GROMACS .gro file of C-alpha atoms in nm:
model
  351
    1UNK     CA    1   0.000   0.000   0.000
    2UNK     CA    2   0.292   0.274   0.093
    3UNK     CA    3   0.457   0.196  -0.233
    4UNK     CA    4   0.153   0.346  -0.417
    5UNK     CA    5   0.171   0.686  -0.265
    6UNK     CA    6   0.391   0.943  -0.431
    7UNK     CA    7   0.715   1.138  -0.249
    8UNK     CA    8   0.761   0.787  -0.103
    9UNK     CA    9   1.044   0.572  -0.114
   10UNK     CA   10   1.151   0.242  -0.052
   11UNK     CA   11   1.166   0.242   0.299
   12UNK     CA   12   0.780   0.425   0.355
   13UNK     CA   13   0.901   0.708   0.549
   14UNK     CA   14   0.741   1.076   0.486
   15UNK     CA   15   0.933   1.308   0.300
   16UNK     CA   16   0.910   1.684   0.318
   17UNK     CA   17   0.767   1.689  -0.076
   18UNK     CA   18   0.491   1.585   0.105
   19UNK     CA   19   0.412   1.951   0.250
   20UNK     CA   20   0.579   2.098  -0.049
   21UNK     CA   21   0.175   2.202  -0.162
   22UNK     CA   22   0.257   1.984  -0.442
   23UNK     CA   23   0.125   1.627  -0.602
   24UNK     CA   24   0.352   1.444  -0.320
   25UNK     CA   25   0.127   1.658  -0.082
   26UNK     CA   26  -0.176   1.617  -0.267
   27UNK     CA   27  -0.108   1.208  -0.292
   28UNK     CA   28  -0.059   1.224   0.073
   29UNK     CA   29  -0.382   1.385   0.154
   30UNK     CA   30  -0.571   1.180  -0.051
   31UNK     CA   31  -0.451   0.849   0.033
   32UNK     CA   32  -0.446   0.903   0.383
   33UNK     CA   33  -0.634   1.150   0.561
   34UNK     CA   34  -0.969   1.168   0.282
   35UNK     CA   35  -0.956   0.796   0.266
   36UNK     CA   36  -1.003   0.764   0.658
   37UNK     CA   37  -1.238   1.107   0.708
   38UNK     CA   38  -1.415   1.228   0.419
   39UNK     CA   39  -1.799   1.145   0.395
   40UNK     CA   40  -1.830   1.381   0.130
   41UNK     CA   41  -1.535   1.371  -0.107
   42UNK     CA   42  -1.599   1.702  -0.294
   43UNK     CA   43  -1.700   1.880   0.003
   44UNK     CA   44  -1.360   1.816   0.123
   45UNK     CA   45  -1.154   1.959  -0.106
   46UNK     CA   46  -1.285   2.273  -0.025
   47UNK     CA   47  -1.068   2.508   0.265
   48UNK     CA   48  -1.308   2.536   0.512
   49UNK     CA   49  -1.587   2.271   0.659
   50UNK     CA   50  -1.951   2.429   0.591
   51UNK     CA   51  -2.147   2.288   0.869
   52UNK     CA   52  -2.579   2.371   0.866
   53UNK     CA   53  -2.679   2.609   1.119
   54UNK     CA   54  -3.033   2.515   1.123
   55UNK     CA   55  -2.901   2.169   1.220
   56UNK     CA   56  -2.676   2.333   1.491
   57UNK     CA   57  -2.962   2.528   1.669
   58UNK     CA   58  -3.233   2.262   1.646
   59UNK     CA   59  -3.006   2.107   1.875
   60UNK     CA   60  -2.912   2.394   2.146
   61UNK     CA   61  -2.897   2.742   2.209
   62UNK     CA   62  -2.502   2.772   2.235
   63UNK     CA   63  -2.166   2.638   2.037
   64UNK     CA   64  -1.893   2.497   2.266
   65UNK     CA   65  -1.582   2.579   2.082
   66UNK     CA   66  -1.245   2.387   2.209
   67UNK     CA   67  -0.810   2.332   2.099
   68UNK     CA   68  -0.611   2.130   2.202
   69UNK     CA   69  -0.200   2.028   2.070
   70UNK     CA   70  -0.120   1.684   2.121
   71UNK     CA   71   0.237   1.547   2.169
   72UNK     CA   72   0.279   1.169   2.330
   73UNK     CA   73   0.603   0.939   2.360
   74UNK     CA   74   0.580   0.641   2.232
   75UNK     CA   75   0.339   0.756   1.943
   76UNK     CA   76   0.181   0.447   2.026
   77UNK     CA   77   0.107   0.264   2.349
   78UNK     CA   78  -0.099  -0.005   2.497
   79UNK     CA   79  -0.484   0.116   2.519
   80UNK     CA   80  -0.438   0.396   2.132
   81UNK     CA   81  -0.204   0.631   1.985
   82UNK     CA   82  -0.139   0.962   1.946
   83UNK     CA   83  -0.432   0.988   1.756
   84UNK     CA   84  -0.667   0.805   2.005
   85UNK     CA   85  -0.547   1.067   2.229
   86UNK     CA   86  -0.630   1.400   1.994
   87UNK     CA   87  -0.991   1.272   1.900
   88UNK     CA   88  -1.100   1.148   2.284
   89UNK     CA   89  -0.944   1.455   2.421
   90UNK     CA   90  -1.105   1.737   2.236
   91UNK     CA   91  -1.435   1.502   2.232
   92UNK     CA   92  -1.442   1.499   2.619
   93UNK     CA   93  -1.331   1.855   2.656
   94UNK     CA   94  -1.677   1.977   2.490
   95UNK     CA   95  -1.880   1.676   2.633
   96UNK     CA   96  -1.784   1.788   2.986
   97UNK     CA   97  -1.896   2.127   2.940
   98UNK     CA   98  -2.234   1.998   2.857
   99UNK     CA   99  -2.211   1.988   2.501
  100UNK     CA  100  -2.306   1.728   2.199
  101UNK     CA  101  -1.987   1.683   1.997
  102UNK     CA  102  -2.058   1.753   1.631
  103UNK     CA  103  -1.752   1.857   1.417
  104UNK     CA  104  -1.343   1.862   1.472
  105UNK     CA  105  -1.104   1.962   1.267
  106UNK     CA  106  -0.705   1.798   1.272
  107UNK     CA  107  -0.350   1.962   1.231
  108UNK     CA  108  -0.063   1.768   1.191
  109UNK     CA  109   0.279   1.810   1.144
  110UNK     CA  110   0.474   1.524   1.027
  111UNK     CA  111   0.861   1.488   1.073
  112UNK     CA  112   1.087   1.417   0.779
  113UNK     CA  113   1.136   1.023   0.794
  114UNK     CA  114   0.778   0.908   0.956
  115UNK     CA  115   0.706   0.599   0.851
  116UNK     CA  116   0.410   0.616   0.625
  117UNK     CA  117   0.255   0.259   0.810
  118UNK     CA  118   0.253   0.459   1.160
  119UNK     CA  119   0.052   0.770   1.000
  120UNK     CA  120  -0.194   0.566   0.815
  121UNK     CA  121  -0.251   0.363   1.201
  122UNK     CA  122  -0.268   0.700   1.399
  123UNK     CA  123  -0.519   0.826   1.112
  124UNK     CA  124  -0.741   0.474   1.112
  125UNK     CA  125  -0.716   0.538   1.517
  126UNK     CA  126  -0.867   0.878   1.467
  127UNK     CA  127  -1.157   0.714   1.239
  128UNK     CA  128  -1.213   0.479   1.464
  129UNK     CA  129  -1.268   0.694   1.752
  130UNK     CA  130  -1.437   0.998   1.598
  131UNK     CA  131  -1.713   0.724   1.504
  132UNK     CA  132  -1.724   0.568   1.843
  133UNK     CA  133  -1.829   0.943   1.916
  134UNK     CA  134  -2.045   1.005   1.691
  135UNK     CA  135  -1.884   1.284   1.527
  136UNK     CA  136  -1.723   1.424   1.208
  137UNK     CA  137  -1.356   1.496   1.097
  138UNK     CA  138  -1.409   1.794   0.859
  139UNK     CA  139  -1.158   1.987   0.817
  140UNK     CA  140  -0.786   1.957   0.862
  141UNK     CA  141  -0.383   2.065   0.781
  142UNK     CA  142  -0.092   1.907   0.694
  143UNK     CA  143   0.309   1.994   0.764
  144UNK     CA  144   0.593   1.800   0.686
  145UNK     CA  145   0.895   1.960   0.892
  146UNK     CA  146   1.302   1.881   0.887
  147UNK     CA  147   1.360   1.546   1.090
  148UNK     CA  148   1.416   1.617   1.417
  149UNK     CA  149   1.246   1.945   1.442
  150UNK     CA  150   0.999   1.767   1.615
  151UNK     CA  151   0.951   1.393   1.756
  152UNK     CA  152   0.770   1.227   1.460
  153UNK     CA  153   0.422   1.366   1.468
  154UNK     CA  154   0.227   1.576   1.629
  155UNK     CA  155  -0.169   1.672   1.638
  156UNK     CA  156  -0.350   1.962   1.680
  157UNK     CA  157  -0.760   1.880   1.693
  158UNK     CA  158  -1.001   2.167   1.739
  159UNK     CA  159  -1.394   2.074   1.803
  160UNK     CA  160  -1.732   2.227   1.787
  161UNK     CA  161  -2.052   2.138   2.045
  162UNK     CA  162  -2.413   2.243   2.088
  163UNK     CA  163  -2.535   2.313   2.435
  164UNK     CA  164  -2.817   2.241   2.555
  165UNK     CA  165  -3.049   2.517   2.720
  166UNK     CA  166  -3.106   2.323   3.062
  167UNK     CA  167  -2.751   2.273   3.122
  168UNK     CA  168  -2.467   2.577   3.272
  169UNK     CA  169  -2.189   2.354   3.389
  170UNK     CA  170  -1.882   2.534   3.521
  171UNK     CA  171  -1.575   2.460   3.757
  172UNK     CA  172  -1.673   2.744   3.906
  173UNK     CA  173  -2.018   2.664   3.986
  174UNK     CA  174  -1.947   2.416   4.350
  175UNK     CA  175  -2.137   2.435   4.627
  176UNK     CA  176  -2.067   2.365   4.991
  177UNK     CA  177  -2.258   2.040   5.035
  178UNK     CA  178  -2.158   1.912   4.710
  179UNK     CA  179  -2.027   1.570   4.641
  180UNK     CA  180  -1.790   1.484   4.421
  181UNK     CA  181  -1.729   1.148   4.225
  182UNK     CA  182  -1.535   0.998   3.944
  183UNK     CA  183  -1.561   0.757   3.679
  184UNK     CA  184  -1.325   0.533   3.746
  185UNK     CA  185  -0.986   0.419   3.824
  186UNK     CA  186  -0.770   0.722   3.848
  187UNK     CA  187  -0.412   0.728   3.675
  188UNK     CA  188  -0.429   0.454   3.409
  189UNK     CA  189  -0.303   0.655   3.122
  190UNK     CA  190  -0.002   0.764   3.312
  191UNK     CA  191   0.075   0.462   3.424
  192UNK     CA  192   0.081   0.325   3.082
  193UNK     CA  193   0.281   0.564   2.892
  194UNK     CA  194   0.571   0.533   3.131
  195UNK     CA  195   0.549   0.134   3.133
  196UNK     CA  196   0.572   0.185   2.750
  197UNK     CA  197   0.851   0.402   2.732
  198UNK     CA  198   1.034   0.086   2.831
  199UNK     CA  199   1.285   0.330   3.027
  200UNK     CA  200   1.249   0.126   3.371
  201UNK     CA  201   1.250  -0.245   3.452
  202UNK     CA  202   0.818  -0.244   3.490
  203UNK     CA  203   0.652  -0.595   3.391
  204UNK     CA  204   0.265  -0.422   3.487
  205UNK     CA  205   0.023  -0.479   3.187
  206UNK     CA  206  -0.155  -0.186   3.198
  207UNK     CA  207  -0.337  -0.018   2.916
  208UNK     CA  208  -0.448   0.362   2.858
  209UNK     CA  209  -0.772   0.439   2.964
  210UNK     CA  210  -0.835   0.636   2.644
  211UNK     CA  211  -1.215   0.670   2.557
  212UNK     CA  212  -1.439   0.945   2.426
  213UNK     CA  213  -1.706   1.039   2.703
  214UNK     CA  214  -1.966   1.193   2.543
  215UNK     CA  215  -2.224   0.887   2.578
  216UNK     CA  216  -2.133   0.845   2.976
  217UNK     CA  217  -2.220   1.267   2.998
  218UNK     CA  218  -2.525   1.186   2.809
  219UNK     CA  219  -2.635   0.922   3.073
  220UNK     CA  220  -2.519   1.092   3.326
  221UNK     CA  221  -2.721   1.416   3.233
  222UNK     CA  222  -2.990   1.260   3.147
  223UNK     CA  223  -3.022   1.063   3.534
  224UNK     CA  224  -2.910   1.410   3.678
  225UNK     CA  225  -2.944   1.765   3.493
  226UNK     CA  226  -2.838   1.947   3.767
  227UNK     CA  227  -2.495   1.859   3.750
  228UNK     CA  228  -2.278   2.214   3.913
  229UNK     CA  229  -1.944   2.126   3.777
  230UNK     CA  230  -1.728   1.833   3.512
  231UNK     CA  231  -1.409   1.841   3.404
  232UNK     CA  232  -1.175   1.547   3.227
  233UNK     CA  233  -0.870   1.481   3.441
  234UNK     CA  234  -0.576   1.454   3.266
  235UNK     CA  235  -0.273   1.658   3.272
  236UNK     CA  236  -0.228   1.703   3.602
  237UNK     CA  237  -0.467   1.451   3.706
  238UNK     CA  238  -0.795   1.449   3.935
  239UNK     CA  239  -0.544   1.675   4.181
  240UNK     CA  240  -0.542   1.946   3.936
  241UNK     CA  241  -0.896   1.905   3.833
  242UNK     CA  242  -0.980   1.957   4.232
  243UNK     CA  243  -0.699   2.229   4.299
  244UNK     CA  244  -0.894   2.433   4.005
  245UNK     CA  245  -1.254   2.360   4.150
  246UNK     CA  246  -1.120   2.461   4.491
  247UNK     CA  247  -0.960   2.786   4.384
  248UNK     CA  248  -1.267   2.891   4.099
  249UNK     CA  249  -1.560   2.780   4.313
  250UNK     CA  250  -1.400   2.915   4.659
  251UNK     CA  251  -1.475   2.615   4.827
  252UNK     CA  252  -1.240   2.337   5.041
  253UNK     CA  253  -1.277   2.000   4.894
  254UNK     CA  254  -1.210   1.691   5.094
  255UNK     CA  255  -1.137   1.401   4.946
  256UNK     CA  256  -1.120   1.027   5.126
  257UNK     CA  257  -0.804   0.859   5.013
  258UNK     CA  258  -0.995   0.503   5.105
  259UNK     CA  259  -1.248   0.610   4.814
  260UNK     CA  260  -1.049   0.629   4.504
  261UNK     CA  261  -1.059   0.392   4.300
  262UNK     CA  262  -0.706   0.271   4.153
  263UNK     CA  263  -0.588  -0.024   3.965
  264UNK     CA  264  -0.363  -0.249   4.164
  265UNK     CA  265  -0.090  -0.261   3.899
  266UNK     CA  266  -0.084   0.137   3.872
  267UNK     CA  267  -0.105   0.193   4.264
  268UNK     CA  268   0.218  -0.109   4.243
  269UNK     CA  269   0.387   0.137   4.013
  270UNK     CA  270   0.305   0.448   4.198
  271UNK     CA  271   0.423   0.306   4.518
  272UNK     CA  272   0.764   0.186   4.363
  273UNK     CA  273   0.834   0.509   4.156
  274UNK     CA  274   0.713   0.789   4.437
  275UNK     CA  275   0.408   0.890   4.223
  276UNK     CA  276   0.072   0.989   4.304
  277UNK     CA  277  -0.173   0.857   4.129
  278UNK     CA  278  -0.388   1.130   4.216
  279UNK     CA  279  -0.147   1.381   4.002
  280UNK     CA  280  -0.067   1.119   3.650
  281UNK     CA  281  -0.305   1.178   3.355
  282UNK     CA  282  -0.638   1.048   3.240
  283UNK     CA  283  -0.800   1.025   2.921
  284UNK     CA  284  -1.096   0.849   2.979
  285UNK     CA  285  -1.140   0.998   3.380
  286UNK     CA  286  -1.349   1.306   3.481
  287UNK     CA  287  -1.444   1.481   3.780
  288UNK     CA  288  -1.828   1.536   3.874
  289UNK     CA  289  -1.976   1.782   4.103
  290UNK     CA  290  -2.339   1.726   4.197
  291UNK     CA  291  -2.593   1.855   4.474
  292UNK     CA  292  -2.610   1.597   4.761
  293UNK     CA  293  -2.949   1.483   4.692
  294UNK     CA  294  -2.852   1.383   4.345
  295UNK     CA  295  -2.512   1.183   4.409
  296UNK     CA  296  -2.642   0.804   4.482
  297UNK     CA  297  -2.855   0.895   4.089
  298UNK     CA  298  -2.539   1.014   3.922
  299UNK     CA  299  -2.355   0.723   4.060
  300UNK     CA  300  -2.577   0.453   3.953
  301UNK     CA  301  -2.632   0.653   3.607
  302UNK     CA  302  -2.197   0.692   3.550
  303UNK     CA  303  -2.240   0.271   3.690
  304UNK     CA  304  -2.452   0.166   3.452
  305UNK     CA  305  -2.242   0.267   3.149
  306UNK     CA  306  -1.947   0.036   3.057
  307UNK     CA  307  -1.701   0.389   3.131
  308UNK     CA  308  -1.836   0.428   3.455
  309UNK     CA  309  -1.882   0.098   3.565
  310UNK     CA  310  -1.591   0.135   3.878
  311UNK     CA  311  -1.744   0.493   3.916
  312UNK     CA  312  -1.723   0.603   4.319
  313UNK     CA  313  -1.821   0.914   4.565
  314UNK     CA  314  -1.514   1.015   4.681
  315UNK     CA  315  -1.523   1.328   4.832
  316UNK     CA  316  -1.728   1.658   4.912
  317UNK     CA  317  -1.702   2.035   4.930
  318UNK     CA  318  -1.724   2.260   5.233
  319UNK     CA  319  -1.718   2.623   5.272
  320UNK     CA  320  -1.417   2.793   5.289
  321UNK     CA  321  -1.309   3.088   5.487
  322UNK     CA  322  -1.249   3.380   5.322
  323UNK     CA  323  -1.376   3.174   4.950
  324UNK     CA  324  -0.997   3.094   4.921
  325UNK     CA  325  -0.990   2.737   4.820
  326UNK     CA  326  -0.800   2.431   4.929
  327UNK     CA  327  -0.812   2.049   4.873
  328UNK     CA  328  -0.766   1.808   5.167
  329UNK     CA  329  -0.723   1.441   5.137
  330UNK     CA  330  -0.788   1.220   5.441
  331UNK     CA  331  -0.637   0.921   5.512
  332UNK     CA  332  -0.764   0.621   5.675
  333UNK     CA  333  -0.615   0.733   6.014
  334UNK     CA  334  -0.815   1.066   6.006
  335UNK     CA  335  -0.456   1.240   5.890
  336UNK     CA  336  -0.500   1.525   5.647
  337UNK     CA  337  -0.244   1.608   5.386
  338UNK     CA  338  -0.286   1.912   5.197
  339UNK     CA  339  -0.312   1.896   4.768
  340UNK     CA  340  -0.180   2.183   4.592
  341UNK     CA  341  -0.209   2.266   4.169
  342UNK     CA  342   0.100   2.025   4.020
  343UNK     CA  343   0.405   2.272   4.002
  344UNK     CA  344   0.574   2.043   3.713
  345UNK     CA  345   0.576   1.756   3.516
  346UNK     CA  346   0.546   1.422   3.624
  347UNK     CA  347   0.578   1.247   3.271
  348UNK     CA  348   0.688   1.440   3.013
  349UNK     CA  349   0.501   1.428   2.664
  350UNK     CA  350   0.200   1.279   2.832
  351UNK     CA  351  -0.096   1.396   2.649
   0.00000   0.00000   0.00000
């Protein structure tokens, strides 16, 4: 299949003809990205999606509008790819705002030397996921750069959403009394880009926990419309998720370190490397603030879907003096310990 595509040679690798605007470029966008994305082949050789607005309002009253750069080493891991990671990223960043996914677009800049058979996987990954979401690739760039001006790909995905009326979700929107929960086991994604990276002597099978969460909001939304605040957790983790509700929402937020859920084999390699699993990434985690009355129906609603199915209550939110916000996690002795925003990187090239 590589040999067919023009600009490359014998040994499938990318080569900057093909972001030279010319028919190596032109082969390349055909053959690759049109083939996986395009519904509507003539529509896409136009510069610009053309999306109906009629369509857009019938379904809310406001557009969610979301970017996000992607950069991962390895490009591809246990659990996706690079790719994987720029579809279910953007996806969840509109879905936990409240909003139906309907459109992304995708930027990529390809180093000198990719192999062509990695592309065309991180493309068929992007396919793959943007229809387990139920939304359209439409629009999209291409760059080929020198090799080694940057680590063999990176993606840049943007996304539009529609927003319902009912719903004003905002990490600023916490209330004392307020209960928070998550999905499910925290740190997975983390965990398996640095077992991948094959840099340490780590045996743990663990897979990302990349997944696009726009049909667990939709439960969830539907079981409980009066949800205050969501946010995906993954740079940074649920810590930062909680340090930014704290600080936006002027609340304290405790959180029972016997309530979070964690995968044995990533709490192993926490425990052996001095890591937190509270602070390593997510991409298929998020953060939910509800009333109090509502938390036993959005736990059995986030249950009930196969990406909530280890979902727990694990903490709630208190007033704060002076609204200046703080995050306290107890322990099983009744010790507190005091989570602050991450100050660095954990992982590097993570998400």
């Amino acid at each position: 299949m590589s040999g067919t595509l023009t600009g490359i040679g014998a040994d499938g690798r990318i080569t900057l003809a093909h972001g030279s605007g010319g028919s190596a470029m032109r082969s390349l966008i055909d053959e690759v990205f049109l083939t996986a994305f395009a519904q509507d082949p003539a529509a896409a050789q136009e510069d610009q999606a053309r999306l109906d607005l009629n369509a857009l309002a019938q379904q809310g009253d406001r557009l969610a509008f979301t970017t996000d750069a992607f950069v991962v080493e390895p490009l591809e891991f246990p659990g996706g790819n690079i790719g994987t990671l720029a579809v279910c990223g953007t996806v969840n960043d509109l879905a936990v705002g409240g909003a139906t996914p309907v459109a992304l677009s995708a930027a990529f800049v390809l180093a000198e030397g990719l192999e062509l058979a990695v592309l065309r996987r991180v493309v068929q990954a992007m396919a793959q996921s943007a229809a387990r979401a139920g939304v359209r690739i439409v629009t999209g760039d291409t760059k080929v750069v020198p090799r080694h001006a940057c680590d063999g790909l990176f993606v840049t995905t943007s996304g539009i959403g529609v927003i319902r009326p009912e719903h004003s979700i905002s990490i600023a929107a916490g209330q004392p009394g307020d209960v928070v929960l998550v999905n499910g086991t925290l740190g997975d994604h983390g965990a398996a880009i640095l077992c991948a990276r094959g840099d340490l002597a780590l045996q743990a099978q663990l897979q990302s926990d990349c997944a696009p969460l726009n049909t667990l909001v939709d439960a969830l939304l539907d079981a409980v419309p009066d949800v205050h605040c969501m946010r995906d957790a993954t740079r940074g983790g649920v810590a930062g998720v909680l340090s930014e509700l704290a600080e936006d929402s002027g609340v304290l937020v405790t959180i029972k370190e016997a309530s979070l859920p964690v995968h044995p084999e990533v709490e192993g390699v926490c425990e052996i490397l001095g890591l937190d699993p509270l602070f390593l990434a997510n991409e298929g985690k998020l953060v939910v603030v509800v009333p109090p009355c509502h938390a036993e129906h959005a736990l059995a609603a986030m249950q009930g879907h196969p990406l909530g199915c280890n979902a727990a209550i694990i903490g709630t939110l208190q007033a704060s003096p002076n609204r200046r916000g703080a995050v306290h996690l107890v322990n099983e002795f009744g010790g507190t310990r005091v989570l602050t925003m991450p100050s660095g990187e954990q992982l590097p090239r993570i998400c």
